[in-house]
């Protein structure tokens, strides 16, 4: 089949056009029925609301109370677990801090060794005479060195 024959067949075939027209007609029919449906619902609404209020509302209130109580119980349970976990972590933290302090003190004592000042840097001050000192000066200069 050639392209020209294919185009002629599609132009002569009206099925897609009929589908669109049918959909538009169905939509128009439903829209024409809409005002009557809305009027019926408006008339039924007060009666249906009264029925719901009298029969369903008490059930809904009871269910809401049950759910609220369940929520309170669950909250208490999780609050208790949170408190226990908090206390366990605090106890564990106290032990860890004490262990860290002990380790730090032991490390200080080991590094202090024979030194009088535990952990303080050693400072040495030497008096050096500058052979190339200022002309006519001949004085000595102080030089400080820091070491361990």
JSON list of N, CA, C and O in Angstrom, two decimals, residues 19-75:
[
{"chain": "A", "resi": 19, "resn": "UNK", "atom": "N", "xyz": [-15.65, 8.39, 17.68]},
{"chain": "A", "resi": 19, "resn": "UNK", "atom": "CA", "xyz": [-15.27, 8.20, 19.10]},
{"chain": "A", "resi": 19, "resn": "UNK", "atom": "C", "xyz": [-15.28, 9.54, 19.82]},
{"chain": "A", "resi": 19, "resn": "UNK", "atom": "O", "xyz": [-15.83, 9.68, 20.92]},
{"chain": "A", "resi": 20, "resn": "UNK", "atom": "N", "xyz": [-14.70, 10.55, 19.23]},
{"chain": "A", "resi": 20, "resn": "UNK", "atom": "CA", "xyz": [-14.66, 11.88, 19.85]},
{"chain": "A", "resi": 20, "resn": "UNK", "atom": "C", "xyz": [-16.07, 12.43, 19.99]},
{"chain": "A", "resi": 20, "resn": "UNK", "atom": "O", "xyz": [-16.44, 12.97, 21.04]},
{"chain": "A", "resi": 21, "resn": "UNK", "atom": "N", "xyz": [-16.90, 12.28, 18.97]},
{"chain": "A", "resi": 21, "resn": "UNK", "atom": "CA", "xyz": [-18.27, 12.78, 19.04]},
{"chain": "A", "resi": 21, "resn": "UNK", "atom": "C", "xyz": [-19.07, 12.04, 20.11]},
{"chain": "A", "resi": 21, "resn": "UNK", "atom": "O", "xyz": [-19.86, 12.65, 20.85]},
{"chain": "A", "resi": 22, "resn": "UNK", "atom": "N", "xyz": [-18.86, 10.73, 20.23]},
{"chain": "A", "resi": 22, "resn": "UNK", "atom": "CA", "xyz": [-19.57, 9.95, 21.25]},
{"chain": "A", "resi": 22, "resn": "UNK", "atom": "C", "xyz": [-19.17, 10.37, 22.65]},
{"chain": "A", "resi": 22, "resn": "UNK", "atom": "O", "xyz": [-20.00, 10.48, 23.55]},
{"chain": "A", "resi": 23, "resn": "UNK", "atom": "N", "xyz": [-17.88, 10.64, 22.87]},
{"chain": "A", "resi": 23, "resn": "UNK", "atom": "CA", "xyz": [-17.41, 11.09, 24.19]},
{"chain": "A", "resi": 23, "resn": "UNK", "atom": "C", "xyz": [-18.00, 12.44, 24.54]},
{"chain": "A", "resi": 23, "resn": "UNK", "atom": "O", "xyz": [-18.42, 12.69, 25.68]},
{"chain": "A", "resi": 24, "resn": "UNK", "atom": "N", "xyz": [-18.07, 13.34, 23.58]},
{"chain": "A", "resi": 24, "resn": "UNK", "atom": "CA", "xyz": [-18.64, 14.66, 23.83]},
{"chain": "A", "resi": 24, "resn": "UNK", "atom": "C", "xyz": [-20.12, 14.56, 24.15]},
{"chain": "A", "resi": 24, "resn": "UNK", "atom": "O", "xyz": [-20.63, 15.25, 25.04]},
{"chain": "A", "resi": 25, "resn": "UNK", "atom": "N", "xyz": [-20.86, 13.68, 23.45]},
{"chain": "A", "resi": 25, "resn": "UNK", "atom": "CA", "xyz": [-22.28, 13.50, 23.70]},
{"chain": "A", "resi": 25, "resn": "UNK", "atom": "C", "xyz": [-22.52, 12.92, 25.09]},
{"chain": "A", "resi": 25, "resn": "UNK", "atom": "O", "xyz": [-23.43, 13.36, 25.81]},
{"chain": "A", "resi": 26, "resn": "UNK", "atom": "N", "xyz": [-21.70, 11.95, 25.50]},
{"chain": "A", "resi": 26, "resn": "UNK", "atom": "CA", "xyz": [-21.83, 11.36, 26.84]},
{"chain": "A", "resi": 26, "resn": "UNK", "atom": "C", "xyz": [-21.57, 12.40, 27.92]},
{"chain": "A", "resi": 26, "resn": "UNK", "atom": "O", "xyz": [-22.30, 12.49, 28.92]},
{"chain": "A", "resi": 27, "resn": "UNK", "atom": "N", "xyz": [-20.53, 13.23, 27.75]},
{"chain": "A", "resi": 27, "resn": "UNK", "atom": "CA", "xyz": [-20.23, 14.29, 28.72]},
{"chain": "A", "resi": 27, "resn": "UNK", "atom": "C", "xyz": [-21.38, 15.28, 28.82]},
{"chain": "A", "resi": 27, "resn": "UNK", "atom": "O", "xyz": [-21.76, 15.70, 29.92]},
{"chain": "A", "resi": 28, "resn": "UNK", "atom": "N", "xyz": [-21.97, 15.65, 27.69]},
{"chain": "A", "resi": 28, "resn": "UNK", "atom": "CA", "xyz": [-23.10, 16.59, 27.70]},
{"chain": "A", "resi": 28, "resn": "UNK", "atom": "C", "xyz": [-24.29, 15.99, 28.43]},
{"chain": "A", "resi": 28, "resn": "UNK", "atom": "O", "xyz": [-24.98, 16.68, 29.20]},
{"chain": "A", "resi": 29, "resn": "UNK", "atom": "N", "xyz": [-24.56, 14.70, 28.21]},
{"chain": "A", "resi": 29, "resn": "UNK", "atom": "CA", "xyz": [-25.67, 14.04, 28.89]},
{"chain": "A", "resi": 29, "resn": "UNK", "atom": "C", "xyz": [-25.48, 14.06, 30.40]},
{"chain": "A", "resi": 29, "resn": "UNK", "atom": "O", "xyz": [-26.41, 14.35, 31.16]},
{"chain": "A", "resi": 30, "resn": "UNK", "atom": "N", "xyz": [-24.27, 13.73, 30.86]},
{"chain": "A", "resi": 30, "resn": "UNK", "atom": "CA", "xyz": [-23.98, 13.73, 32.31]},
{"chain": "A", "resi": 30, "resn": "UNK", "atom": "C", "xyz": [-24.10, 15.13, 32.90]},
{"chain": "A", "resi": 30, "resn": "UNK", "atom": "O", "xyz": [-24.60, 15.31, 34.01]},
{"chain": "A", "resi": 31, "resn": "UNK", "atom": "N", "xyz": [-23.66, 16.12, 32.15]},
{"chain": "A", "resi": 31, "resn": "UNK", "atom": "CA", "xyz": [-23.76, 17.51, 32.64]},
{"chain": "A", "resi": 31, "resn": "UNK", "atom": "C", "xyz": [-25.21, 17.97, 32.72]},
{"chain": "A", "resi": 31, "resn": "UNK", "atom": "O", "xyz": [-25.58, 18.74, 33.62]},
{"chain": "A", "resi": 32, "resn": "UNK", "atom": "N", "xyz": [-26.06, 17.53, 31.80]},
{"chain": "A", "resi": 32, "resn": "UNK", "atom": "CA", "xyz": [-27.47, 17.90, 31.86]},
{"chain": "A", "resi": 32, "resn": "UNK", "atom": "C", "xyz": [-28.13, 17.30, 33.08]},
{"chain": "A", "resi": 32, "resn": "UNK", "atom": "O", "xyz": [-29.05, 17.89, 33.66]},
{"chain": "A", "resi": 33, "resn": "UNK", "atom": "N", "xyz": [-27.69, 16.12, 33.52]},
{"chain": "A", "resi": 33, "resn": "UNK", "atom": "CA", "xyz": [-28.28, 15.46, 34.68]},
{"chain": "A", "resi": 33, "resn": "UNK", "atom": "C", "xyz": [-27.73, 16.01, 36.00]},
{"chain": "A", "resi": 33, "resn": "UNK", "atom": "O", "xyz": [-28.31, 15.76, 37.06]},
{"chain": "A", "resi": 34, "resn": "UNK", "atom": "N", "xyz": [-26.66, 16.75, 35.95]},
{"chain": "A", "resi": 34, "resn": "UNK", "atom": "CA", "xyz": [-26.00, 17.24, 37.16]},
{"chain": "A", "resi": 34, "resn": "UNK", "atom": "C", "xyz": [-26.88, 18.13, 38.01]},
{"chain": "A", "resi": 34, "resn": "UNK", "atom": "O", "xyz": [-26.94, 17.94, 39.24]},
{"chain": "A", "resi": 35, "resn": "UNK", "atom": "N", "xyz": [-27.59, 19.12, 37.50]},
{"chain": "A", "resi": 35, "resn": "UNK", "atom": "CA", "xyz": [-28.41, 19.96, 38.37]},
{"chain": "A", "resi": 35, "resn": "UNK", "atom": "C", "xyz": [-29.46, 19.16, 39.16]},
{"chain": "A", "resi": 35, "resn": "UNK", "atom": "O", "xyz": [-29.67, 19.43, 40.35]},
{"chain": "A", "resi": 36, "resn": "UNK", "atom": "N", "xyz": [-30.06, 18.17, 38.54]},
{"chain": "A", "resi": 36, "resn": "UNK", "atom": "CA", "xyz": [-31.06, 17.36, 39.25]},
{"chain": "A", "resi": 36, "resn": "UNK", "atom": "C", "xyz": [-30.39, 16.56, 40.37]},
{"chain": "A", "resi": 36, "resn": "UNK", "atom": "O", "xyz": [-30.94, 16.44, 41.48]},
{"chain": "A", "resi": 37, "resn": "UNK", "atom": "N", "xyz": [-29.21, 16.02, 40.11]},
{"chain": "A", "resi": 37, "resn": "UNK", "atom": "CA", "xyz": [-28.49, 15.26, 41.14]},
{"chain": "A", "resi": 37, "resn": "UNK", "atom": "C", "xyz": [-28.11, 16.15, 42.31]},
{"chain": "A", "resi": 37, "resn": "UNK", "atom": "O", "xyz": [-28.22, 15.76, 43.47]},
{"chain": "A", "resi": 38, "resn": "UNK", "atom": "N", "xyz": [-27.65, 17.35, 42.01]},
{"chain": "A", "resi": 38, "resn": "UNK", "atom": "CA", "xyz": [-27.28, 18.28, 43.09]},
{"chain": "A", "resi": 38, "resn": "UNK", "atom": "C", "xyz": [-28.50, 18.68, 43.91]},
{"chain": "A", "resi": 38, "resn": "UNK", "atom": "O", "xyz": [-28.42, 18.78, 45.14]},
{"chain": "A", "resi": 39, "resn": "UNK", "atom": "N", "xyz": [-29.63, 18.87, 43.27]},
{"chain": "A", "resi": 39, "resn": "UNK", "atom": "CA", "xyz": [-30.86, 19.23, 43.99]},
{"chain": "A", "resi": 39, "resn": "UNK", "atom": "C", "xyz": [-31.28, 18.09, 44.91]},
{"chain": "A", "resi": 39, "resn": "UNK", "atom": "O", "xyz": [-31.66, 18.31, 46.05]},
{"chain": "A", "resi": 40, "resn": "UNK", "atom": "N", "xyz": [-31.21, 16.86, 44.41]},
{"chain": "A", "resi": 40, "resn": "UNK", "atom": "CA", "xyz": [-31.57, 15.70, 45.22]},
{"chain": "A", "resi": 40, "resn": "UNK", "atom": "C", "xyz": [-30.64, 15.58, 46.44]},
{"chain": "A", "resi": 40, "resn": "UNK", "atom": "O", "xyz": [-31.09, 15.36, 47.56]},
{"chain": "A", "resi": 41, "resn": "UNK", "atom": "N", "xyz": [-29.35, 15.77, 46.24]},
{"chain": "A", "resi": 41, "resn": "UNK", "atom": "CA", "xyz": [-28.39, 15.70, 47.36]},
{"chain": "A", "resi": 41, "resn": "UNK", "atom": "C", "xyz": [-28.65, 16.81, 48.37]},
{"chain": "A", "resi": 41, "resn": "UNK", "atom": "O", "xyz": [-28.54, 16.59, 49.58]},
{"chain": "A", "resi": 42, "resn": "UNK", "atom": "N", "xyz": [-29.00, 17.99, 47.88]},
{"chain": "A", "resi": 42, "resn": "UNK", "atom": "CA", "xyz": [-29.28, 19.10, 48.78]},
{"chain": "A", "resi": 42, "resn": "UNK", "atom": "C", "xyz": [-30.50, 18.81, 49.65]},
{"chain": "A", "resi": 42, "resn": "UNK", "atom": "O", "xyz": [-30.53, 19.15, 50.83]},
{"chain": "A", "resi": 43, "resn": "UNK", "atom": "N", "xyz": [-31.50, 18.15, 49.10]},
{"chain": "A", "resi": 43, "resn": "UNK", "atom": "CA", "xyz": [-32.70, 17.81, 49.87]},
{"chain": "A", "resi": 43, "resn": "UNK", "atom": "C", "xyz": [-32.43, 16.68, 50.85]},
{"chain": "A", "resi": 43, "resn": "UNK", "atom": "O", "xyz": [-32.97, 16.67, 51.95]},
{"chain": "A", "resi": 44, "resn": "UNK", "atom": "N", "xyz": [-31.58, 15.72, 50.47]},
{"chain": "A", "resi": 44, "resn": "UNK", "atom": "CA", "xyz": [-31.29, 14.58, 51.33]},
{"chain": "A", "resi": 44, "resn": "UNK", "atom": "C", "xyz": [-30.27, 14.89, 52.42]},
{"chain": "A", "resi": 44, "resn": "UNK", "atom": "O", "xyz": [-30.22, 14.20, 53.43]},
{"chain": "A", "resi": 45, "resn": "UNK", "atom": "N", "xyz": [-29.46, 15.90, 52.23]},
{"chain": "A", "resi": 45, "resn": "UNK", "atom": "CA", "xyz": [-28.35, 16.18, 53.13]},
{"chain": "A", "resi": 45, "resn": "UNK", "atom": "C", "xyz": [-28.78, 16.36, 54.58]},
{"chain": "A", "resi": 45, "resn": "UNK", "atom": "O", "xyz": [-28.17, 15.75, 55.47]},
{"chain": "A", "resi": 46, "resn": "UNK", "atom": "N", "xyz": [-29.80, 17.17, 54.90]},
{"chain": "A", "resi": 46, "resn": "UNK", "atom": "CA", "xyz": [-30.15, 17.33, 56.31]},
{"chain": "A", "resi": 46, "resn": "UNK", "atom": "C", "xyz": [-30.56, 16.02, 56.98]},
{"chain": "A", "resi": 46, "resn": "UNK", "atom": "O", "xyz": [-30.18, 15.75, 58.12]},
{"chain": "A", "resi": 47, "resn": "UNK", "atom": "N", "xyz": [-31.33, 15.20, 56.26]},
{"chain": "A", "resi": 47, "resn": "UNK", "atom": "CA", "xyz": [-31.77, 13.92, 56.83]},
{"chain": "A", "resi": 47, "resn": "UNK", "atom": "C", "xyz": [-30.57, 13.00, 57.04]},
{"chain": "A", "resi": 47, "resn": "UNK", "atom": "O", "xyz": [-30.43, 12.37, 58.10]},
{"chain": "A", "resi": 48, "resn": "UNK", "atom": "N", "xyz": [-29.68, 12.93, 56.05]},
{"chain": "A", "resi": 48, "resn": "UNK", "atom": "CA", "xyz": [-28.51, 12.07, 56.17]},
{"chain": "A", "resi": 48, "resn": "UNK", "atom": "C", "xyz": [-27.58, 12.55, 57.27]},
{"chain": "A", "resi": 48, "resn": "UNK", "atom": "O", "xyz": [-27.02, 11.75, 58.03]},
{"chain": "A", "resi": 49, "resn": "UNK", "atom": "N", "xyz": [-27.41, 13.86, 57.39]},
{"chain": "A", "resi": 49, "resn": "UNK", "atom": "CA", "xyz": [-26.56, 14.39, 58.46]},
{"chain": "A", "resi": 49, "resn": "UNK", "atom": "C", "xyz": [-27.14, 14.06, 59.83]},
{"chain": "A", "resi": 49, "resn": "UNK", "atom": "O", "xyz": [-26.40, 13.73, 60.76]},
{"chain": "A", "resi": 50, "resn": "UNK", "atom": "N", "xyz": [-28.46, 14.17, 59.97]},
{"chain": "A", "resi": 50, "resn": "UNK", "atom": "CA", "xyz": [-29.11, 13.86, 61.24]},
{"chain": "A", "resi": 50, "resn": "UNK", "atom": "C", "xyz": [-28.90, 12.39, 61.58]},
{"chain": "A", "resi": 50, "resn": "UNK", "atom": "O", "xyz": [-28.59, 12.05, 62.73]},
{"chain": "A", "resi": 51, "resn": "UNK", "atom": "N", "xyz": [-29.05, 11.52, 60.60]},
{"chain": "A", "resi": 51, "resn": "UNK", "atom": "CA", "xyz": [-28.83, 10.08, 60.83]},
{"chain": "A", "resi": 51, "resn": "UNK", "atom": "C", "xyz": [-27.40, 9.80, 61.27]},
{"chain": "A", "resi": 51, "resn": "UNK", "atom": "O", "xyz": [-27.17, 9.04, 62.21]},
{"chain": "A", "resi": 52, "resn": "UNK", "atom": "N", "xyz": [-26.47, 10.42, 60.59]},
{"chain": "A", "resi": 52, "resn": "UNK", "atom": "CA", "xyz": [-25.06, 10.22, 60.95]},
{"chain": "A", "resi": 52, "resn": "UNK", "atom": "C", "xyz": [-24.80, 10.76, 62.35]},
{"chain": "A", "resi": 52, "resn": "UNK", "atom": "O", "xyz": [-24.13, 10.11, 63.16]},
{"chain": "A", "resi": 53, "resn": "UNK", "atom": "N", "xyz": [-25.35, 11.92, 62.64]},
{"chain": "A", "resi": 53, "resn": "UNK", "atom": "CA", "xyz": [-25.14, 12.53, 63.95]},
{"chain": "A", "resi": 53, "resn": "UNK", "atom": "C", "xyz": [-25.69, 11.64, 65.05]},
{"chain": "A", "resi": 53, "resn": "UNK", "atom": "O", "xyz": [-25.08, 11.49, 66.11]},
{"chain": "A", "resi": 54, "resn": "UNK", "atom": "N", "xyz": [-26.86, 11.05, 64.83]},
{"chain": "A", "resi": 54, "resn": "UNK", "atom": "CA", "xyz": [-27.50, 10.24, 65.87]},
{"chain": "A", "resi": 54, "resn": "UNK", "atom": "C", "xyz": [-26.90, 8.85, 65.99]},
{"chain": "A", "resi": 54, "resn": "UNK", "atom": "O", "xyz": [-26.77, 8.33, 67.09]},
{"chain": "A", "resi": 55, "resn": "UNK", "atom": "N", "xyz": [-26.53, 8.24, 64.88]},
{"chain": "A", "resi": 55, "resn": "UNK", "atom": "CA", "xyz": [-26.06, 6.85, 64.95]},
{"chain": "A", "resi": 55, "resn": "UNK", "atom": "C", "xyz": [-24.53, 6.73, 64.94]},
{"chain": "A", "resi": 55, "resn": "UNK", "atom": "O", "xyz": [-23.97, 5.95, 65.70]},
{"chain": "A", "resi": 56, "resn": "UNK", "atom": "N", "xyz": [-23.88, 7.48, 64.10]},
{"chain": "A", "resi": 56, "resn": "UNK", "atom": "CA", "xyz": [-22.44, 7.32, 63.93]},
{"chain": "A", "resi": 56, "resn": "UNK", "atom": "C", "xyz": [-21.60, 8.17, 64.87]},
{"chain": "A", "resi": 56, "resn": "UNK", "atom": "O", "xyz": [-20.52, 7.77, 65.27]},
{"chain": "A", "resi": 57, "resn": "UNK", "atom": "N", "xyz": [-22.08, 9.33, 65.21]},
{"chain": "A", "resi": 57, "resn": "UNK", "atom": "CA", "xyz": [-21.29, 10.25, 66.03]},
{"chain": "A", "resi": 57, "resn": "UNK", "atom": "C", "xyz": [-20.94, 9.66, 67.39]},
{"chain": "A", "resi": 57, "resn": "UNK", "atom": "O", "xyz": [-19.78, 9.75, 67.81]},
{"chain": "A", "resi": 58, "resn": "UNK", "atom": "N", "xyz": [-21.89, 9.03, 68.11]},
{"chain": "A", "resi": 58, "resn": "UNK", "atom": "CA", "xyz": [-21.50, 8.43, 69.40]},
{"chain": "A", "resi": 58, "resn": "UNK", "atom": "C", "xyz": [-20.42, 7.35, 69.22]},
{"chain": "A", "resi": 58, "resn": "UNK", "atom": "O", "xyz": [-19.50, 7.25, 70.04]},
{"chain": "A", "resi": 59, "resn": "UNK", "atom": "N", "xyz": [-20.52, 6.57, 68.15]},
{"chain": "A", "resi": 59, "resn": "UNK", "atom": "CA", "xyz": [-19.51, 5.54, 67.89]},
{"chain": "A", "resi": 59, "resn": "UNK", "atom": "C", "xyz": [-18.15, 6.19, 67.62]},
{"chain": "A", "resi": 59, "resn": "UNK", "atom": "O", "xyz": [-17.12, 5.72, 68.11]},
{"chain": "A", "resi": 60, "resn": "UNK", "atom": "N", "xyz": [-18.19, 7.26, 66.85]},
{"chain": "A", "resi": 60, "resn": "UNK", "atom": "CA", "xyz": [-16.94, 7.96, 66.55]},
{"chain": "A", "resi": 60, "resn": "UNK", "atom": "C", "xyz": [-16.33, 8.57, 67.80]},
{"chain": "A", "resi": 60, "resn": "UNK", "atom": "O", "xyz": [-15.10, 8.56, 67.97]},
{"chain": "A", "resi": 61, "resn": "UNK", "atom": "N", "xyz": [-17.15, 9.13, 68.69]},
{"chain": "A", "resi": 61, "resn": "UNK", "atom": "CA", "xyz": [-16.64, 9.69, 69.95]},
{"chain": "A", "resi": 61, "resn": "UNK", "atom": "C", "xyz": [-15.98, 8.62, 70.79]},
{"chain": "A", "resi": 61, "resn": "UNK", "atom": "O", "xyz": [-14.90, 8.82, 71.36]},
{"chain": "A", "resi": 62, "resn": "UNK", "atom": "N", "xyz": [-16.68, 7.45, 70.91]},
{"chain": "A", "resi": 62, "resn": "UNK", "atom": "CA", "xyz": [-16.11, 6.35, 71.70]},
{"chain": "A", "resi": 62, "resn": "UNK", "atom": "C", "xyz": [-14.78, 5.88, 71.10]},
{"chain": "A", "resi": 62, "resn": "UNK", "atom": "O", "xyz": [-13.82, 5.64, 71.82]},
{"chain": "A", "resi": 63, "resn": "UNK", "atom": "N", "xyz": [-14.74, 5.77, 69.80]},
{"chain": "A", "resi": 63, "resn": "UNK", "atom": "CA", "xyz": [-13.51, 5.34, 69.14]},
{"chain": "A", "resi": 63, "resn": "UNK", "atom": "C", "xyz": [-12.39, 6.36, 69.35]},
{"chain": "A", "resi": 63, "resn": "UNK", "atom": "O", "xyz": [-11.23, 6.00, 69.58]},
{"chain": "A", "resi": 64, "resn": "UNK", "atom": "N", "xyz": [-12.74, 7.63, 69.29]},
{"chain": "A", "resi": 64, "resn": "UNK", "atom": "CA", "xyz": [-11.74, 8.68, 69.52]},
{"chain": "A", "resi": 64, "resn": "UNK", "atom": "C", "xyz": [-11.20, 8.61, 70.95]},
{"chain": "A", "resi": 64, "resn": "UNK", "atom": "O", "xyz": [-9.99, 8.77, 71.16]},
{"chain": "A", "resi": 65, "resn": "UNK", "atom": "N", "xyz": [-12.07, 8.34, 71.91]},
{"chain": "A", "resi": 65, "resn": "UNK", "atom": "CA", "xyz": [-11.61, 8.20, 73.31]},
{"chain": "A", "resi": 65, "resn": "UNK", "atom": "C", "xyz": [-10.66, 7.01, 73.45]},
{"chain": "A", "resi": 65, "resn": "UNK", "atom": "O", "xyz": [-9.65, 7.08, 74.15]},
{"chain": "A", "resi": 66, "resn": "UNK", "atom": "N", "xyz": [-11.04, 5.88, 72.81]},
{"chain": "A", "resi": 66, "resn": "UNK", "atom": "CA", "xyz": [-10.19, 4.69, 72.87]},
{"chain": "A", "resi": 66, "resn": "UNK", "atom": "C", "xyz": [-8.81, 4.98, 72.28]},
{"chain": "A", "resi": 66, "resn": "UNK", "atom": "O", "xyz": [-7.79, 4.62, 72.87]},
{"chain": "A", "resi": 67, "resn": "UNK", "atom": "N", "xyz": [-8.80, 5.64, 71.13]},
{"chain": "A", "resi": 67, "resn": "UNK", "atom": "CA", "xyz": [-7.52, 5.96, 70.49]},
{"chain": "A", "resi": 67, "resn": "UNK", "atom": "C", "xyz": [-6.69, 6.93, 71.33]},
{"chain": "A", "resi": 67, "resn": "UNK", "atom": "O", "xyz": [-5.47, 6.80, 71.42]},
{"chain": "A", "resi": 68, "resn": "UNK", "atom": "N", "xyz": [-7.36, 7.88, 71.96]},
{"chain": "A", "resi": 68, "resn": "UNK", "atom": "CA", "xyz": [-6.63, 8.83, 72.81]},
{"chain": "A", "resi": 68, "resn": "UNK", "atom": "C", "xyz": [-6.01, 8.10, 74.00]},
{"chain": "A", "resi": 68, "resn": "UNK", "atom": "O", "xyz": [-4.85, 8.38, 74.37]},
{"chain": "A", "resi": 69, "resn": "UNK", "atom": "N", "xyz": [-6.75, 7.17, 74.60]},
{"chain": "A", "resi": 69, "resn": "UNK", "atom": "CA", "xyz": [-6.21, 6.42, 75.73]},
{"chain": "A", "resi": 69, "resn": "UNK", "atom": "C", "xyz": [-5.04, 5.54, 75.29]},
{"chain": "A", "resi": 69, "resn": "UNK", "atom": "O", "xyz": [-4.03, 5.45, 75.98]},
{"chain": "A", "resi": 70, "resn": "UNK", "atom": "N", "xyz": [-5.17, 4.92, 74.14]},
{"chain": "A", "resi": 70, "resn": "UNK", "atom": "CA", "xyz": [-4.06, 4.12, 73.61]},
{"chain": "A", "resi": 70, "resn": "UNK", "atom": "C", "xyz": [-2.84, 5.00, 73.38]},
{"chain": "A", "resi": 70, "resn": "UNK", "atom": "O", "xyz": [-1.71, 4.60, 73.68]},
{"chain": "A", "resi": 71, "resn": "UNK", "atom": "N", "xyz": [-3.08, 6.20, 72.89]},
{"chain": "A", "resi": 71, "resn": "UNK", "atom": "CA", "xyz": [-1.98, 7.13, 72.67]},
{"chain": "A", "resi": 71, "resn": "UNK", "atom": "C", "xyz": [-1.30, 7.52, 73.96]},
{"chain": "A", "resi": 71, "resn": "UNK", "atom": "O", "xyz": [-0.07, 7.59, 74.04]},
{"chain": "A", "resi": 72, "resn": "UNK", "atom": "N", "xyz": [-2.10, 7.76, 75.00]},
{"chain": "A", "resi": 72, "resn": "UNK", "atom": "CA", "xyz": [-1.51, 8.10, 76.31]},
{"chain": "A", "resi": 72, "resn": "UNK", "atom": "C", "xyz": [-0.69, 6.94, 76.86]},
{"chain": "A", "resi": 72, "resn": "UNK", "atom": "O", "xyz": [0.40, 7.14, 77.40]},
{"chain": "A", "resi": 73, "resn": "UNK", "atom": "N", "xyz": [-1.24, 5.72, 76.75]},
{"chain": "A", "resi": 73, "resn": "UNK", "atom": "CA", "xyz": [-0.51, 4.56, 77.25]},
{"chain": "A", "resi": 73, "resn": "UNK", "atom": "C", "xyz": [0.81, 4.36, 76.49]},
{"chain": "A", "resi": 73, "resn": "UNK", "atom": "O", "xyz": [1.85, 4.10, 77.10]},
{"chain": "A", "resi": 74, "resn": "UNK", "atom": "N", "xyz": [0.75, 4.52, 75.19]},
{"chain": "A", "resi": 74, "resn": "UNK", "atom": "CA", "xyz": [1.96, 4.38, 74.38]},
{"chain": "A", "resi": 74, "resn": "UNK", "atom": "C", "xyz": [2.98, 5.45, 74.74]},
{"chain": "A", "resi": 74, "resn": "UNK", "atom": "O", "xyz": [4.17, 5.18, 74.86]},
{"chain": "A", "resi": 75, "resn": "UNK", "atom": "N", "xyz": [2.49, 6.67, 74.96]},
{"chain": "A", "resi": 75, "resn": "UNK", "atom": "CA", "xyz": [3.38, 7.77, 75.34]},
{"chain": "A", "resi": 75, "resn": "UNK", "atom": "C", "xyz": [4.05, 7.49, 76.67]},
{"chain": "A", "resi": 75, "resn": "UNK", "atom": "O", "xyz": [5.26, 7.70, 76.83]}
]
